[in-house]
Amino acid sequence: MVDLFDIRREYTAGRLDENTAAENPMTQFHAWFEEQKAASPDEPTMMTVASCDSDGQPWQRILLLKSYDEDGFVFFTNYTSNKARHFEDNPKAALHFAWLAQERQAMVQGVVTKISREETQAYFHSRPRESQLGAWASDQSAPLANRAELEARFEKLKSEFEGCEVPVPDHWGGYRLSPERFEFWQGGEARLHDRLEYLHNAQGWIKQRLNP
């Protein structure tokens, strides 16, 4: 057994108080996101997206958040990928943000739906051309014999689309997670962490503190 017992630290960066935290979780999320972006400008949009397959097996992967507002959180992927198949069977998903510079975590749970084709097109054409070609080249989650096969496919597409706009693949687009629950975590000394939960009901958002 690899003993990791001695790897430990105290969390002293701040506190999270239910009396001063925002009443709207999106307001709280935005405040924390902006603080994280200022503290750690490298990949501030990085998040873990969790889904469950038809057997109930959880899956996780890291994606990049591309936009958010009161309606939810938007990210993009291949519509034939594992995660997309999971969303078809079970549209409930979770996003997790590990903001380690601030000793914070945020989790958002809710229902995932596809965004409009117009929204997908607008984002797709804002991407670097190489990324657009990559969306065509990758049959995401399908078995691949070797990297050379993928690179050859990319070069073939690069030649095919030379001199013209790269169209949006039918098999690629965005999802929006509409939040039903938020949880914000701030590390605390002696493992007395601060945890705030926001639950949505017909009246709006209910905020409460949780035991660490």
N, C-alpha and C. Protein backbone atom coordinates (compact mmCIF):
# COMPACT_ATOMS: atom_id res chain seq x y z
N MET A 1 0.84 -1.19 0.00
CA MET A 1 0.00 0.00 0.00
C MET A 1 0.87 1.25 0.00
N VAL A 2 0.52 2.21 -0.83
CA VAL A 2 1.21 3.49 -0.85
C VAL A 2 0.58 4.38 0.22
N ASP A 3 1.34 4.71 1.23
CA ASP A 3 0.85 5.50 2.37
C ASP A 3 0.94 6.99 2.04
N LEU A 4 -0.21 7.65 2.02
CA LEU A 4 -0.28 9.08 1.72
C LEU A 4 -0.75 9.88 2.94
N PHE A 5 -0.67 9.25 4.12
CA PHE A 5 -1.23 9.87 5.32
C PHE A 5 -0.59 11.21 5.65
N ASP A 6 0.68 11.39 5.29
CA ASP A 6 1.40 12.61 5.68
C ASP A 6 1.19 13.77 4.72
N ILE A 7 0.47 13.53 3.63
CA ILE A 7 0.19 14.62 2.70
C ILE A 7 -1.06 15.34 3.18
N ARG A 8 -0.86 16.46 3.82
CA ARG A 8 -2.00 17.19 4.34
C ARG A 8 -1.65 18.65 4.53
N ARG A 9 -2.67 19.48 4.54
CA ARG A 9 -2.49 20.91 4.72
C ARG A 9 -3.72 21.46 5.44
N GLU A 10 -3.55 22.63 6.02
CA GLU A 10 -4.68 23.32 6.62
C GLU A 10 -5.22 24.34 5.60
N TYR A 11 -6.53 24.53 5.61
CA TYR A 11 -7.17 25.48 4.71
C TYR A 11 -7.50 26.75 5.49
N THR A 12 -6.87 27.84 5.10
CA THR A 12 -7.00 29.09 5.85
C THR A 12 -7.29 30.29 4.97
N ALA A 13 -7.64 30.07 3.72
CA ALA A 13 -7.76 31.17 2.76
C ALA A 13 -8.99 32.06 3.01
N GLY A 14 -10.02 31.54 3.64
CA GLY A 14 -11.21 32.37 3.82
C GLY A 14 -12.34 31.62 4.49
N ARG A 15 -13.48 32.30 4.57
CA ARG A 15 -14.69 31.74 5.17
C ARG A 15 -15.86 31.97 4.22
N LEU A 16 -16.89 31.17 4.40
CA LEU A 16 -18.13 31.31 3.62
C LEU A 16 -19.28 31.36 4.62
N ASP A 17 -19.94 32.49 4.71
CA ASP A 17 -20.99 32.72 5.70
C ASP A 17 -22.35 32.76 5.01
N GLU A 18 -23.28 31.97 5.51
CA GLU A 18 -24.62 31.94 4.92
C GLU A 18 -25.34 33.28 5.04
N ASN A 19 -24.94 34.11 6.00
CA ASN A 19 -25.61 35.40 6.19
C ASN A 19 -25.15 36.46 5.21
N THR A 20 -23.95 36.30 4.67
CA THR A 20 -23.42 37.29 3.73
C THR A 20 -23.32 36.76 2.30
N ALA A 21 -23.46 35.46 2.12
CA ALA A 21 -23.44 34.90 0.76
C ALA A 21 -24.66 35.39 -0.01
N ALA A 22 -24.54 35.47 -1.31
CA ALA A 22 -25.63 35.97 -2.16
C ALA A 22 -26.88 35.12 -2.02
N GLU A 23 -28.03 35.76 -2.17
CA GLU A 23 -29.29 35.01 -2.11
C GLU A 23 -29.50 34.20 -3.39
N ASN A 24 -28.95 34.68 -4.49
CA ASN A 24 -29.05 33.97 -5.76
C ASN A 24 -27.74 33.21 -6.00
N PRO A 25 -27.77 31.90 -6.19
CA PRO A 25 -26.53 31.15 -6.36
C PRO A 25 -25.73 31.55 -7.61
N MET A 26 -26.40 32.04 -8.66
CA MET A 26 -25.67 32.47 -9.83
C MET A 26 -24.83 33.71 -9.52
N THR A 27 -25.34 34.57 -8.64
CA THR A 27 -24.58 35.73 -8.21
C THR A 27 -23.35 35.29 -7.43
N GLN A 28 -23.54 34.30 -6.55
CA GLN A 28 -22.42 33.77 -5.77
C GLN A 28 -21.41 33.09 -6.67
N PHE A 29 -21.89 32.32 -7.64
CA PHE A 29 -21.00 31.64 -8.58
C PHE A 29 -20.17 32.66 -9.35
N HIS A 30 -20.82 33.69 -9.84
CA HIS A 30 -20.11 34.68 -10.65
C HIS A 30 -19.02 35.38 -9.84
N ALA A 31 -19.33 35.70 -8.59
CA ALA A 31 -18.33 36.36 -7.74
C ALA A 31 -17.12 35.47 -7.53
N TRP A 32 -17.37 34.19 -7.24
CA TRP A 32 -16.26 33.26 -7.04
C TRP A 32 -15.50 33.01 -8.33
N PHE A 33 -16.21 32.91 -9.44
CA PHE A 33 -15.55 32.67 -10.73
C PHE A 33 -14.60 33.82 -11.07
N GLU A 34 -15.06 35.05 -10.86
CA GLU A 34 -14.22 36.20 -11.17
C GLU A 34 -12.99 36.24 -10.27
N GLU A 35 -13.15 35.87 -9.01
CA GLU A 35 -12.00 35.83 -8.10
C GLU A 35 -11.01 34.74 -8.52
N GLN A 36 -11.52 33.59 -8.94
CA GLN A 36 -10.65 32.51 -9.39
C GLN A 36 -9.93 32.89 -10.68
N LYS A 37 -10.64 33.54 -11.58
CA LYS A 37 -10.04 33.95 -12.87
C LYS A 37 -8.90 34.93 -12.64
N ALA A 38 -9.05 35.81 -11.65
CA ALA A 38 -7.99 36.77 -11.35
C ALA A 38 -6.80 36.10 -10.66
N ALA A 39 -7.09 35.09 -9.82
CA ALA A 39 -6.03 34.42 -9.07
C ALA A 39 -5.29 33.38 -9.90
N SER A 40 -6.01 32.67 -10.78
CA SER A 40 -5.42 31.59 -11.59
C SER A 40 -5.91 31.73 -13.02
N PRO A 41 -5.27 32.60 -13.81
CA PRO A 41 -5.76 32.87 -15.16
C PRO A 41 -5.62 31.71 -16.14
N ASP A 42 -4.83 30.68 -15.82
CA ASP A 42 -4.69 29.53 -16.72
C ASP A 42 -5.90 28.62 -16.58
N GLU A 43 -6.64 28.45 -17.66
CA GLU A 43 -7.80 27.57 -17.71
C GLU A 43 -8.79 27.79 -16.56
N PRO A 44 -9.26 29.01 -16.34
CA PRO A 44 -10.22 29.23 -15.25
C PRO A 44 -11.58 28.58 -15.50
N THR A 45 -11.85 28.20 -16.76
CA THR A 45 -13.15 27.61 -17.09
C THR A 45 -13.17 26.09 -16.96
N MET A 46 -12.06 25.52 -16.51
CA MET A 46 -11.97 24.06 -16.40
C MET A 46 -12.98 23.51 -15.38
N MET A 47 -13.68 22.45 -15.74
CA MET A 47 -14.67 21.85 -14.85
C MET A 47 -14.77 20.37 -15.13
N THR A 48 -15.22 19.63 -14.14
CA THR A 48 -15.52 18.21 -14.31
C THR A 48 -17.00 18.06 -14.59
N VAL A 49 -17.33 17.29 -15.63
CA VAL A 49 -18.72 17.01 -15.99
C VAL A 49 -18.99 15.55 -15.67
N ALA A 50 -19.97 15.30 -14.83
CA ALA A 50 -20.32 13.94 -14.41
C ALA A 50 -21.65 13.53 -15.02
N SER A 51 -21.69 12.30 -15.51
CA SER A 51 -22.91 11.73 -16.06
C SER A 51 -23.00 10.27 -15.61
N CYS A 52 -24.14 9.66 -15.84
CA CYS A 52 -24.31 8.23 -15.53
C CYS A 52 -24.78 7.49 -16.76
N ASP A 53 -24.20 6.30 -16.99
CA ASP A 53 -24.64 5.51 -18.13
C ASP A 53 -25.89 4.71 -17.78
N SER A 54 -26.37 3.90 -18.73
CA SER A 54 -27.62 3.17 -18.54
C SER A 54 -27.52 2.11 -17.45
N ASP A 55 -26.31 1.72 -17.06
CA ASP A 55 -26.11 0.77 -15.96
C ASP A 55 -25.97 1.45 -14.61
N GLY A 56 -26.07 2.77 -14.60
CA GLY A 56 -25.90 3.51 -13.36
C GLY A 56 -24.46 3.79 -13.00
N GLN A 57 -23.54 3.49 -13.91
CA GLN A 57 -22.12 3.73 -13.66
C GLN A 57 -21.79 5.21 -13.87
N PRO A 58 -21.27 5.89 -12.86
CA PRO A 58 -20.88 7.29 -13.06
C PRO A 58 -19.63 7.42 -13.93
N TRP A 59 -19.60 8.47 -14.74
CA TRP A 59 -18.45 8.81 -15.56
C TRP A 59 -18.12 10.28 -15.29
N GLN A 60 -16.84 10.62 -15.38
CA GLN A 60 -16.42 12.00 -15.22
C GLN A 60 -15.36 12.33 -16.27
N ARG A 61 -15.35 13.59 -16.68
CA ARG A 61 -14.31 14.07 -17.59
C ARG A 61 -14.21 15.58 -17.44
N ILE A 62 -13.05 16.13 -17.81
CA ILE A 62 -12.85 17.57 -17.70
C ILE A 62 -13.17 18.24 -19.03
N LEU A 63 -14.01 19.24 -18.96
CA LEU A 63 -14.37 20.06 -20.12
C LEU A 63 -14.15 21.53 -19.75
N LEU A 64 -14.38 22.40 -20.73
CA LEU A 64 -14.26 23.83 -20.49
C LEU A 64 -15.64 24.48 -20.57
N LEU A 65 -15.97 25.26 -19.56
CA LEU A 65 -17.21 26.02 -19.55
C LEU A 65 -17.09 27.14 -20.58
N LYS A 66 -18.11 27.31 -21.42
CA LYS A 66 -18.02 28.31 -22.48
C LYS A 66 -18.93 29.52 -22.28
N SER A 67 -19.97 29.39 -21.48
CA SER A 67 -20.78 30.54 -21.13
C SER A 67 -21.71 30.15 -19.99
N TYR A 68 -22.21 31.16 -19.29
CA TYR A 68 -23.22 30.90 -18.25
C TYR A 68 -24.04 32.16 -18.03
N ASP A 69 -25.30 31.94 -17.64
CA ASP A 69 -26.19 33.03 -17.27
C ASP A 69 -27.28 32.41 -16.40
N GLU A 70 -28.35 33.14 -16.17
CA GLU A 70 -29.42 32.66 -15.29
C GLU A 70 -30.06 31.37 -15.81
N ASP A 71 -29.94 31.12 -17.12
CA ASP A 71 -30.55 29.92 -17.70
C ASP A 71 -29.69 28.67 -17.52
N GLY A 72 -28.39 28.85 -17.25
CA GLY A 72 -27.56 27.68 -17.03
C GLY A 72 -26.15 27.81 -17.56
N PHE A 73 -25.49 26.66 -17.68
CA PHE A 73 -24.06 26.57 -18.00
C PHE A 73 -23.90 25.82 -19.31
N VAL A 74 -23.15 26.40 -20.24
CA VAL A 74 -23.05 25.85 -21.59
C VAL A 74 -21.66 25.27 -21.85
N PHE A 75 -21.64 24.09 -22.43
CA PHE A 75 -20.39 23.46 -22.88
C PHE A 75 -20.67 22.73 -24.19
N PHE A 76 -19.59 22.34 -24.88
CA PHE A 76 -19.72 21.75 -26.22
C PHE A 76 -19.01 20.40 -26.29
N THR A 77 -19.54 19.54 -27.16
CA THR A 77 -18.97 18.20 -27.30
C THR A 77 -19.49 17.55 -28.58
N ASN A 78 -19.04 16.34 -28.82
CA ASN A 78 -19.52 15.51 -29.93
C ASN A 78 -20.82 14.84 -29.50
N TYR A 79 -21.84 14.90 -30.33
CA TYR A 79 -23.14 14.33 -29.99
C TYR A 79 -23.18 12.80 -30.08
N THR A 80 -22.07 12.19 -30.52
CA THR A 80 -21.99 10.73 -30.53
C THR A 80 -21.05 10.21 -29.44
N SER A 81 -20.57 11.10 -28.57
CA SER A 81 -19.63 10.71 -27.52
C SER A 81 -20.34 9.93 -26.42
N ASN A 82 -19.55 9.36 -25.53
CA ASN A 82 -20.13 8.65 -24.39
C ASN A 82 -21.04 9.55 -23.58
N LYS A 83 -20.58 10.75 -23.27
CA LYS A 83 -21.38 11.64 -22.44
C LYS A 83 -22.71 11.98 -23.10
N ALA A 84 -22.69 12.15 -24.43
CA ALA A 84 -23.92 12.48 -25.14
C ALA A 84 -24.91 11.32 -25.07
N ARG A 85 -24.41 10.09 -25.18
CA ARG A 85 -25.28 8.92 -25.05
C ARG A 85 -25.85 8.83 -23.63
N HIS A 86 -25.04 9.18 -22.65
CA HIS A 86 -25.53 9.18 -21.27
C HIS A 86 -26.66 10.19 -21.10
N PHE A 87 -26.47 11.38 -21.68
CA PHE A 87 -27.49 12.42 -21.53
C PHE A 87 -28.81 12.01 -22.18
N GLU A 88 -28.74 11.21 -23.24
CA GLU A 88 -29.97 10.73 -23.88
C GLU A 88 -30.75 9.81 -22.95
N ASP A 89 -30.02 8.95 -22.22
CA ASP A 89 -30.67 8.01 -21.30
C ASP A 89 -31.06 8.67 -19.98
N ASN A 90 -30.21 9.58 -19.51
CA ASN A 90 -30.43 10.23 -18.23
C ASN A 90 -29.90 11.65 -18.31
N PRO A 91 -30.78 12.64 -18.50
CA PRO A 91 -30.31 14.02 -18.70
C PRO A 91 -29.82 14.71 -17.44
N LYS A 92 -29.88 14.04 -16.29
CA LYS A 92 -29.36 14.65 -15.07
C LYS A 92 -27.83 14.54 -15.05
N ALA A 93 -27.19 15.65 -14.70
CA ALA A 93 -25.73 15.69 -14.71
C ALA A 93 -25.25 16.65 -13.62
N ALA A 94 -23.94 16.67 -13.41
CA ALA A 94 -23.34 17.57 -12.41
C ALA A 94 -22.07 18.17 -12.97
N LEU A 95 -21.82 19.41 -12.60
CA LEU A 95 -20.58 20.11 -12.91
C LEU A 95 -19.83 20.36 -11.61
N HIS A 96 -18.52 20.21 -11.65
CA HIS A 96 -17.71 20.44 -10.45
C HIS A 96 -16.53 21.33 -10.81
N PHE A 97 -16.36 22.40 -10.04
CA PHE A 97 -15.26 23.34 -10.23
C PHE A 97 -14.34 23.25 -9.02
N ALA A 98 -13.07 22.94 -9.24
CA ALA A 98 -12.07 22.87 -8.17
C ALA A 98 -11.20 24.11 -8.25
N TRP A 99 -11.50 25.10 -7.43
CA TRP A 99 -10.78 26.36 -7.44
C TRP A 99 -9.76 26.35 -6.31
N LEU A 100 -8.67 25.64 -6.54
CA LEU A 100 -7.72 25.33 -5.47
C LEU A 100 -6.96 26.54 -4.98
N ALA A 101 -6.73 27.53 -5.85
CA ALA A 101 -6.01 28.72 -5.41
C ALA A 101 -6.76 29.45 -4.31
N GLN A 102 -8.07 29.33 -4.33
CA GLN A 102 -8.91 29.98 -3.32
C GLN A 102 -9.40 28.99 -2.25
N GLU A 103 -8.92 27.73 -2.34
CA GLU A 103 -9.36 26.67 -1.43
C GLU A 103 -10.88 26.53 -1.47
N ARG A 104 -11.40 26.48 -2.69
CA ARG A 104 -12.85 26.44 -2.88
C ARG A 104 -13.24 25.35 -3.87
N GLN A 105 -14.48 24.91 -3.73
CA GLN A 105 -15.12 24.04 -4.71
C GLN A 105 -16.54 24.56 -4.94
N ALA A 106 -17.04 24.31 -6.13
CA ALA A 106 -18.45 24.61 -6.42
C ALA A 106 -19.01 23.46 -7.25
N MET A 107 -20.22 23.03 -6.91
CA MET A 107 -20.88 21.97 -7.65
C MET A 107 -22.25 22.47 -8.10
N VAL A 108 -22.61 22.11 -9.32
CA VAL A 108 -23.91 22.47 -9.87
C VAL A 108 -24.55 21.20 -10.40
N GLN A 109 -25.77 20.93 -9.96
CA GLN A 109 -26.51 19.77 -10.44
C GLN A 109 -27.77 20.23 -11.16
N GLY A 110 -28.14 19.51 -12.22
CA GLY A 110 -29.34 19.89 -12.94
C GLY A 110 -29.59 19.01 -14.13
N VAL A 111 -30.37 19.52 -15.06
CA VAL A 111 -30.79 18.77 -16.25
C VAL A 111 -30.12 19.37 -17.48
N VAL A 112 -29.63 18.50 -18.33
CA VAL A 112 -28.90 18.89 -19.54
C VAL A 112 -29.81 18.80 -20.75
N THR A 113 -29.78 19.84 -21.58
CA THR A 113 -30.50 19.85 -22.86
C THR A 113 -29.59 20.43 -23.93
N LYS A 114 -29.84 20.08 -25.18
CA LYS A 114 -29.08 20.65 -26.29
C LYS A 114 -29.46 22.11 -26.49
N ILE A 115 -28.46 22.92 -26.82
CA ILE A 115 -28.74 24.32 -27.13
C ILE A 115 -29.18 24.42 -28.59
N SER A 116 -29.60 25.63 -29.01
CA SER A 116 -30.06 25.80 -30.38
C SER A 116 -28.91 25.67 -31.37
N ARG A 117 -29.27 25.34 -32.60
CA ARG A 117 -28.24 25.22 -33.64
C ARG A 117 -27.58 26.56 -33.90
N GLU A 118 -28.34 27.64 -33.75
CA GLU A 118 -27.79 28.98 -33.97
C GLU A 118 -26.70 29.29 -32.94
N GLU A 119 -26.93 28.90 -31.68
CA GLU A 119 -25.92 29.11 -30.64
C GLU A 119 -24.67 28.29 -30.92
N THR A 120 -24.88 27.05 -31.36
CA THR A 120 -23.74 26.19 -31.69
C THR A 120 -22.94 26.78 -32.84
N GLN A 121 -23.62 27.24 -33.88
CA GLN A 121 -22.92 27.80 -35.04
C GLN A 121 -22.10 29.02 -34.65
N ALA A 122 -22.67 29.87 -33.81
CA ALA A 122 -21.96 31.09 -33.40
C ALA A 122 -20.68 30.74 -32.67
N TYR A 123 -20.75 29.75 -31.77
CA TYR A 123 -19.54 29.39 -31.04
C TYR A 123 -18.55 28.66 -31.95
N PHE A 124 -19.03 27.73 -32.77
CA PHE A 124 -18.15 26.94 -33.62
C PHE A 124 -17.28 27.84 -34.49
N HIS A 125 -17.88 28.87 -35.07
CA HIS A 125 -17.13 29.73 -35.98
C HIS A 125 -16.26 30.74 -35.25
N SER A 126 -16.35 30.79 -33.93
CA SER A 126 -15.43 31.62 -33.15
C SER A 126 -14.16 30.85 -32.78
N ARG A 127 -14.17 29.54 -33.00
CA ARG A 127 -13.02 28.70 -32.63
C ARG A 127 -11.90 28.82 -33.66
N PRO A 128 -10.67 28.52 -33.25
CA PRO A 128 -9.58 28.46 -34.24
C PRO A 128 -9.92 27.43 -35.33
N ARG A 129 -9.47 27.67 -36.53
CA ARG A 129 -9.80 26.78 -37.65
C ARG A 129 -9.35 25.34 -37.36
N GLU A 130 -8.20 25.18 -36.73
CA GLU A 130 -7.72 23.84 -36.42
C GLU A 130 -8.67 23.10 -35.49
N SER A 131 -9.27 23.82 -34.55
CA SER A 131 -10.22 23.20 -33.63
C SER A 131 -11.50 22.82 -34.38
N GLN A 132 -11.89 23.64 -35.35
CA GLN A 132 -13.06 23.30 -36.16
C GLN A 132 -12.82 22.00 -36.93
N LEU A 133 -11.63 21.89 -37.50
CA LEU A 133 -11.29 20.67 -38.24
C LEU A 133 -11.21 19.47 -37.30
N GLY A 134 -10.72 19.70 -36.08
CA GLY A 134 -10.63 18.62 -35.11
C GLY A 134 -11.99 18.04 -34.76
N ALA A 135 -13.03 18.90 -34.74
CA ALA A 135 -14.38 18.42 -34.46
C ALA A 135 -14.86 17.46 -35.54
N TRP A 136 -14.42 17.70 -36.77
CA TRP A 136 -14.76 16.79 -37.87
C TRP A 136 -13.92 15.52 -37.81
N ALA A 137 -12.66 15.64 -37.45
CA ALA A 137 -11.73 14.51 -37.53
C ALA A 137 -11.98 13.45 -36.46
N SER A 138 -12.46 13.87 -35.30
CA SER A 138 -12.58 12.93 -34.19
C SER A 138 -13.96 12.29 -34.10
N ASP A 139 -13.99 10.98 -34.15
CA ASP A 139 -15.20 10.21 -33.87
C ASP A 139 -15.17 9.92 -32.37
N GLN A 140 -15.45 10.92 -31.60
CA GLN A 140 -15.17 10.92 -30.16
C GLN A 140 -15.73 9.68 -29.45
N SER A 141 -14.88 9.08 -28.63
CA SER A 141 -15.18 7.91 -27.79
C SER A 141 -15.14 6.58 -28.55
N ALA A 142 -15.07 6.62 -29.90
CA ALA A 142 -14.98 5.38 -30.67
C ALA A 142 -13.54 4.86 -30.65
N PRO A 143 -13.35 3.55 -30.73
CA PRO A 143 -11.98 2.99 -30.75
C PRO A 143 -11.17 3.55 -31.92
N LEU A 144 -9.85 3.71 -31.69
CA LEU A 144 -8.95 4.26 -32.69
C LEU A 144 -7.71 3.38 -32.76
N ALA A 145 -7.34 2.95 -33.95
CA ALA A 145 -6.22 2.03 -34.10
C ALA A 145 -4.91 2.64 -33.63
N ASN A 146 -4.67 3.89 -34.00
CA ASN A 146 -3.44 4.57 -33.61
C ASN A 146 -3.58 6.06 -33.90
N ARG A 147 -2.64 6.86 -33.41
CA ARG A 147 -2.72 8.31 -33.61
C ARG A 147 -2.55 8.69 -35.07
N ALA A 148 -1.76 7.91 -35.79
CA ALA A 148 -1.52 8.22 -37.21
C ALA A 148 -2.83 8.26 -37.99
N GLU A 149 -3.75 7.37 -37.64
CA GLU A 149 -5.05 7.33 -38.32
C GLU A 149 -5.81 8.64 -38.11
N LEU A 150 -5.78 9.16 -36.88
CA LEU A 150 -6.46 10.41 -36.56
C LEU A 150 -5.80 11.58 -37.29
N GLU A 151 -4.47 11.60 -37.29
CA GLU A 151 -3.76 12.70 -37.94
C GLU A 151 -3.97 12.68 -39.46
N ALA A 152 -4.05 11.49 -40.04
CA ALA A 152 -4.30 11.39 -41.49
C ALA A 152 -5.70 11.91 -41.82
N ARG A 153 -6.66 11.61 -40.99
CA ARG A 153 -8.03 12.09 -41.18
C ARG A 153 -8.06 13.62 -41.10
N PHE A 154 -7.33 14.16 -40.13
CA PHE A 154 -7.26 15.62 -39.96
C PHE A 154 -6.67 16.28 -41.21
N GLU A 155 -5.57 15.74 -41.72
CA GLU A 155 -4.92 16.32 -42.89
C GLU A 155 -5.81 16.23 -44.12
N LYS A 156 -6.56 15.14 -44.24
CA LYS A 156 -7.48 14.98 -45.37
C LYS A 156 -8.57 16.05 -45.32
N LEU A 157 -9.12 16.28 -44.13
CA LEU A 157 -10.16 17.29 -43.97
C LEU A 157 -9.60 18.70 -44.19
N LYS A 158 -8.38 18.90 -43.74
CA LYS A 158 -7.72 20.20 -43.93
C LYS A 158 -7.62 20.52 -45.42
N SER A 159 -7.31 19.52 -46.21
CA SER A 159 -7.22 19.70 -47.66
C SER A 159 -8.60 19.90 -48.29
N GLU A 160 -9.58 19.13 -47.82
CA GLU A 160 -10.93 19.20 -48.39
C GLU A 160 -11.57 20.58 -48.18
N PHE A 161 -11.34 21.16 -47.01
CA PHE A 161 -11.98 22.43 -46.67
C PHE A 161 -11.09 23.64 -46.96
N GLU A 162 -9.95 23.42 -47.61
CA GLU A 162 -9.03 24.53 -47.88
C GLU A 162 -9.71 25.60 -48.73
N GLY A 163 -9.59 26.84 -48.29
CA GLY A 163 -10.14 27.96 -49.04
C GLY A 163 -11.61 28.22 -48.81
N CYS A 164 -12.24 27.49 -47.92
CA CYS A 164 -13.65 27.71 -47.66
C CYS A 164 -13.95 27.61 -46.15
N GLU A 165 -15.11 28.08 -45.77
CA GLU A 165 -15.51 28.02 -44.36
C GLU A 165 -15.78 26.59 -43.94
N VAL A 166 -15.32 26.23 -42.75
CA VAL A 166 -15.57 24.88 -42.23
C VAL A 166 -17.00 24.85 -41.69
N PRO A 167 -17.86 23.99 -42.24
CA PRO A 167 -19.24 23.92 -41.73
C PRO A 167 -19.29 23.24 -40.36
N VAL A 168 -20.36 23.50 -39.64
CA VAL A 168 -20.54 22.86 -38.34
C VAL A 168 -20.98 21.43 -38.57
N PRO A 169 -20.29 20.45 -37.99
CA PRO A 169 -20.72 19.06 -38.15
C PRO A 169 -22.09 18.83 -37.52
N ASP A 170 -22.90 18.00 -38.14
CA ASP A 170 -24.20 17.66 -37.57
C ASP A 170 -24.04 16.95 -36.22
N HIS A 171 -22.90 16.27 -36.05
CA HIS A 171 -22.70 15.46 -34.84
C HIS A 171 -22.02 16.23 -33.72
N TRP A 172 -21.99 17.54 -33.81
CA TRP A 172 -21.25 18.34 -32.82
C TRP A 172 -22.10 19.53 -32.39
N GLY A 173 -22.07 19.85 -31.08
CA GLY A 173 -22.84 21.00 -30.63
C GLY A 173 -22.78 21.20 -29.13
N GLY A 174 -23.65 22.06 -28.65
CA GLY A 174 -23.60 22.46 -27.25
C GLY A 174 -24.72 21.89 -26.40
N TYR A 175 -24.45 21.87 -25.11
CA TYR A 175 -25.44 21.50 -24.10
C TYR A 175 -25.53 22.62 -23.08
N ARG A 176 -26.71 22.74 -22.49
CA ARG A 176 -26.89 23.67 -21.37
C ARG A 176 -27.38 22.87 -20.16
N LEU A 177 -26.66 23.00 -19.05
CA LEU A 177 -27.13 22.42 -17.80
C LEU A 177 -27.92 23.48 -17.06
N SER A 178 -29.23 23.22 -16.88
CA SER A 178 -30.10 24.13 -16.14
C SER A 178 -30.06 23.74 -14.67
N PRO A 179 -29.56 24.62 -13.80
CA PRO A 179 -29.29 24.22 -12.42
C PRO A 179 -30.54 24.03 -11.57
N GLU A 180 -30.50 22.99 -10.74
CA GLU A 180 -31.52 22.73 -9.74
C GLU A 180 -30.94 22.76 -8.33
N ARG A 181 -29.63 22.59 -8.24
CA ARG A 181 -28.96 22.60 -6.94
C ARG A 181 -27.53 23.13 -7.12
N PHE A 182 -27.11 23.96 -6.19
CA PHE A 182 -25.72 24.43 -6.11
C PHE A 182 -25.17 24.04 -4.74
N GLU A 183 -23.87 23.80 -4.71
CA GLU A 183 -23.18 23.69 -3.43
C GLU A 183 -21.83 24.41 -3.54
N PHE A 184 -21.58 25.27 -2.56
CA PHE A 184 -20.32 26.00 -2.48
C PHE A 184 -19.57 25.54 -1.23
N TRP A 185 -18.28 25.29 -1.40
CA TRP A 185 -17.42 24.75 -0.33
C TRP A 185 -16.20 25.63 -0.17
N GLN A 186 -15.95 26.05 1.05
CA GLN A 186 -14.76 26.81 1.38
C GLN A 186 -13.98 26.06 2.44
N GLY A 187 -12.72 25.73 2.16
CA GLY A 187 -11.92 24.98 3.12
C GLY A 187 -11.76 25.72 4.44
N GLY A 188 -11.76 24.95 5.54
CA GLY A 188 -11.62 25.55 6.86
C GLY A 188 -10.61 24.80 7.71
N GLU A 189 -10.11 25.47 8.73
CA GLU A 189 -9.14 24.85 9.64
C GLU A 189 -9.79 23.70 10.40
N ALA A 190 -8.95 22.72 10.77
CA ALA A 190 -9.41 21.53 11.50
C ALA A 190 -10.50 20.79 10.74
N ARG A 191 -10.53 20.96 9.44
CA ARG A 191 -11.52 20.33 8.56
C ARG A 191 -12.95 20.78 8.88
N LEU A 192 -13.08 21.95 9.50
CA LEU A 192 -14.40 22.53 9.73
C LEU A 192 -14.74 23.42 8.54
N HIS A 193 -14.97 22.77 7.42
CA HIS A 193 -15.21 23.49 6.17
C HIS A 193 -16.58 24.17 6.18
N ASP A 194 -16.69 25.21 5.38
CA ASP A 194 -17.97 25.88 5.18
C ASP A 194 -18.63 25.32 3.92
N ARG A 195 -19.89 24.89 4.05
CA ARG A 195 -20.64 24.37 2.91
C ARG A 195 -22.01 25.05 2.86
N LEU A 196 -22.34 25.62 1.72
CA LEU A 196 -23.65 26.22 1.52
C LEU A 196 -24.35 25.52 0.36
N GLU A 197 -25.60 25.18 0.59
CA GLU A 197 -26.42 24.52 -0.43
C GLU A 197 -27.55 25.46 -0.84
N TYR A 198 -27.79 25.50 -2.14
CA TYR A 198 -28.93 26.24 -2.69
C TYR A 198 -29.82 25.24 -3.43
N LEU A 199 -31.08 25.16 -3.04
CA LEU A 199 -32.04 24.28 -3.70
C LEU A 199 -33.14 25.11 -4.35
N HIS A 200 -33.55 24.72 -5.54
CA HIS A 200 -34.56 25.48 -6.27
C HIS A 200 -35.93 24.84 -6.11
N ASN A 201 -36.93 25.69 -5.82
CA ASN A 201 -38.31 25.22 -5.80
C ASN A 201 -39.19 26.26 -6.47
N ALA A 202 -40.51 26.10 -6.34
CA ALA A 202 -41.44 26.99 -7.04
C ALA A 202 -41.31 28.44 -6.59
N GLN A 203 -40.84 28.65 -5.37
CA GLN A 203 -40.70 30.01 -4.84
C GLN A 203 -39.35 30.65 -5.17
N GLY A 204 -38.42 29.87 -5.65
CA GLY A 204 -37.10 30.39 -5.95
C GLY A 204 -36.01 29.55 -5.30
N TRP A 205 -34.95 30.20 -4.86
CA TRP A 205 -33.80 29.49 -4.28
C TRP A 205 -33.83 29.53 -2.76
N ILE A 206 -33.61 28.37 -2.15
CA ILE A 206 -33.50 28.24 -0.69
C ILE A 206 -32.04 27.98 -0.35
N LYS A 207 -31.50 28.77 0.56
CA LYS A 207 -30.10 28.66 0.94
C LYS A 207 -29.98 28.10 2.35
N GLN A 208 -29.07 27.16 2.55
CA GLN A 208 -28.84 26.63 3.88
C GLN A 208 -27.41 26.13 4.05
N ARG A 209 -26.92 26.17 5.29
CA ARG A 209 -25.60 25.65 5.61
C ARG A 209 -25.68 24.16 5.83
N LEU A 210 -24.61 23.45 5.42
CA LEU A 210 -24.50 22.01 5.63
C LEU A 210 -23.33 21.72 6.54
N ASN A 211 -23.42 20.61 7.28
CA ASN A 211 -22.26 20.16 8.03
C ASN A 211 -21.11 19.81 7.08
N PRO A 212 -19.88 20.05 7.49
CA PRO A 212 -18.75 19.73 6.61
C PRO A 212 -18.55 18.22 6.47
